[in-house]
C-alpha positions as a printed NumPy array, in Angstrom:
array([[  0.   ,   0.   ,   0.   ],
       [  1.067,   3.559,  -0.626],
       [ -0.573,   6.64 ,   0.735],
       [ -1.357,  10.276,   0.204],
       [  1.659,  11.555,   2.134],
       [  0.015,  14.94 ,   2.804],
       [ -3.109,  13.62 ,   4.495],
       [ -3.366,  14.359,   8.225],
       [  0.063,  16.018,   8.288],
       [ -0.918,  17.914,  11.44 ],
       [ -0.9  ,  14.629,  13.396],
       [  2.859,  14.2  ,  13.012],
       [  4.135,  17.436,  14.57 ],
       [  7.812,  18.024,  13.803],
       [  8.664,  14.332,  13.278],
       [ 11.423,  14.213,  10.606],
       [ 10.051,  10.861,   9.43 ],
       [  6.514,  12.184,   8.93 ],
       [  5.013,  11.119,   5.582],
       [  4.805,  14.731,   4.339],
       [  8.632,  14.902,   4.26 ],
       [  8.83 ,  12.151,   1.617],
       [  7.944,  12.887,  -1.999],
       [  4.958,  11.158,  -3.629],
       [  7.208,   9.323,  -6.092],
       [  9.374,   8.047,  -3.199],
       [  6.224,   6.798,  -1.455],
       [  5.197,   4.909,  -4.614],
       [  8.74 ,   3.588,  -5.148],
       [  8.624,   1.878,  -1.738],
       [  5.96 ,  -0.517,  -3.076],
       [  7.24 ,  -1.041,  -6.63 ],
       [  8.61 ,  -4.5  ,  -5.772],
       [  5.151,  -5.658,  -4.739],
       [  1.669,  -5.171,  -6.152],
       [  1.044,  -1.487,  -5.371],
       [ -2.294,  -0.556,  -3.878],
       [ -3.242,   3.12 ,  -3.549],
       [ -4.641,   3.296,  -0.008],
       [ -6.227,   6.724,  -0.248],
       [ -9.168,   8.748,  -1.461],
       [ -7.898,   9.468,  -4.957],
       [-10.363,  12.306,  -5.559],
       [ -8.66 ,  14.31 ,  -2.768],
       [ -5.151,  14.102,  -4.223],
       [ -3.52 ,  17.392,  -5.162],
       [ -2.738,  17.609,  -8.887],
       [  0.974,  17.947,  -8.017],
       [  0.881,  14.484,  -6.386],
       [ -0.506,  12.902,  -9.554],
       [  1.992,  14.765, -11.758],
       [  4.922,  13.533,  -9.667],
       [  3.818,   9.896,  -9.405],
       [  2.516,   9.341, -12.953],
       [  5.925,   9.229, -14.729],
       [  7.262,   6.699, -12.208],
       [  4.149,   4.547, -12.552],
       [  4.674,   4.535, -16.344],
       [  8.32 ,   3.417, -15.932],
       [  7.286,   0.765, -13.42 ],
       [  4.605,  -0.578, -15.77 ],
       [  7.137,  -0.81 , -18.608],
       [  9.6  ,  -2.838, -16.486],
       [  7.495,  -4.677, -13.9  ],
       [  7.137,  -7.943, -15.856],
       [ 10.906,  -8.276, -16.303],
       [ 11.564,  -7.184, -12.716],
       [  9.044,  -9.687, -11.294],
       [ 10.352, -12.441, -13.584],
       [ 13.727, -12.208, -11.826],
       [ 14.685, -13.336,  -8.354],
       [ 13.851, -10.403,  -6.099],
       [ 15.771,  -9.982,  -2.829],
       [ 16.255,  -7.185,  -0.274],
       [ 19.655,  -5.492,   0.067],
       [ 21.109,  -3.073,   2.573],
       [ 19.8  ,  -2.414,   6.039],
       [ 16.279,  -2.991,   7.259],
       [ 14.3  ,   0.181,   6.467],
       [ 14.112,   2.337,   9.586],
       [ 13.965,   5.853,   8.152],
       [ 17.747,   6.363,   8.408],
       [ 19.296,   3.579,   6.309],
       [ 20.387,   2.761,   2.797],
       [ 18.123,  -0.054,   1.681],
       [ 16.51 ,  -1.535,  -1.392],
       [ 15.953,  -4.492,  -3.662],
       [ 17.809,  -6.34 ,  -6.389],
       [ 15.996,  -8.337,  -9.061],
       [ 18.283, -10.719, -10.959],
       [ 17.398, -12.594, -14.126],
       [ 17.746, -16.382, -13.878],
       [ 20.914, -16.327, -16.012],
       [ 22.501, -13.615, -13.832],
       [ 23.23 , -11.391, -16.853],
       [ 20.656,  -8.674, -16.189],
       [ 18.535,  -7.232, -13.459],
       [ 17.163,  -4.23 , -11.661],
       [ 18.098,  -2.336,  -8.53 ],
       [ 15.773,  -0.123,  -6.519],
       [ 17.84 ,   1.705,  -3.926],
       [ 16.642,   4.085,  -1.21 ],
       [ 18.65 ,   6.656,   0.686],
       [ 16.579,   7.351,   3.742],
       [ 17.268,  10.244,   6.12 ],
       [ 21.058,  10.028,   6.569],
       [ 24.188,  12.042,   5.78 ],
       [ 25.968,   9.362,   3.736],
       [ 25.911,  10.361,   0.047],
       [ 27.594,   7.147,  -1.139],
       [ 26.758,   3.521,  -0.568],
       [ 27.792,   0.143,  -1.943],
       [ 26.216,  -3.279,  -1.831],
       [ 27.046,  -6.677,  -3.262],
       [ 25.018,  -7.867,  -6.237],
       [ 23.772, -11.252,  -5.104],
       [ 22.5  , -13.52 ,  -7.867],
       [ 24.123, -11.439, -10.633],
       [ 27.091, -12.989, -12.403],
       [ 30.593, -11.577, -12.346],
       [ 31.533,  -9.055, -14.988],
       [ 31.022,  -5.493, -16.102],
       [ 27.524,  -4.069, -16.219],
       [ 25.894,  -1.237, -18.084],
       [ 23.829,   0.688, -15.542],
       [ 20.855,   2.705, -16.783],
       [ 18.931,   5.007, -14.469],
       [ 15.223,   4.561, -15.154],
       [ 13.888,   6.877, -12.445],
       [ 14.864,   8.745,  -9.318],
       [ 18.005,  10.647,  -8.421],
       [ 21.642,   9.691,  -8.329],
       [ 24.197,   7.725, -10.248],
       [ 25.504,   4.195,  -9.994],
       [ 28.11 ,   1.864, -11.391],
       [ 29.154,  -1.727, -10.871],
       [ 32.716,  -2.114,  -9.62 ],
       [ 34.275,  -5.288,  -8.265],
       [ 30.944,  -7.093,  -8.054],
       [ 29.346,  -4.287,  -6.052],
       [ 26.781,  -1.674,  -6.94 ],
       [ 28.244,   1.732,  -6.042],
       [ 25.531,   4.374,  -5.646],
       [ 25.771,   8.133,  -5.156],
       [ 22.68 ,  10.114,  -4.295],
       [ 22.676,  13.915,  -3.941],
       [ 20.297,  14.167,  -0.995],
       [ 18.542,  12.099,   1.628],
       [ 14.948,  10.943,   1.167],
       [ 15.677,   9.868,  -2.41 ],
       [ 15.628,   6.706,  -4.456],
       [ 17.019,   5.449,  -7.74 ],
       [ 15.586,   2.733, -10.001],
       [ 18.267,   1.114, -12.163],
       [ 18.458,  -1.428, -14.959],
       [ 21.601,  -3.575, -15.029],
       [ 22.857,  -5.397, -18.132],
       [ 26.08 ,  -7.414, -18.203],
       [ 28.467,  -6.406, -20.978],
       [ 30.396,  -8.789, -23.193],
       [ 34.192,  -8.722, -23.246],
       [ 34.063,  -6.15 , -26.07 ],
       [ 31.91 ,  -3.814, -23.932],
       [ 28.597,  -4.407, -25.704],
       [ 25.538,  -5.251, -23.621],
       [ 24.627,  -8.926, -23.799],
       [ 21.205,  -9.748, -25.245]])
């Protein structure tokens, strides 16, 4: 489930983890590795919410079948509002996959994680949505994100020895 992050904002006081501090696309991204359900009164959404979420929903729809066809596992720390966390989806042959990485509320602009289930080699990394950059180095996904409360959705494709992406 994802929510209207602006609803009942007055109930959270000055809590830095209050839903209103997280962007609508971030809120949707947190459920992209499941079957998203909009738990809200859609008719009360501000137009800005819809405009921010719609492009991410379109990207998710274009890639969800391939992402769900892979082996999907959590990476990073357990989400607690202050961690780096996310998911890796790896194709059965280990030559391609997806990464959905979240930088919660923390001051660490760089993070690395192993790429379980993906084969050794060089990977082309394509950012599909979100903020930040990433590369695969030494079997690890190295991510840089400019600010906290952000996410990045990546497509990974192993390259052949000549540098071309494998089919």
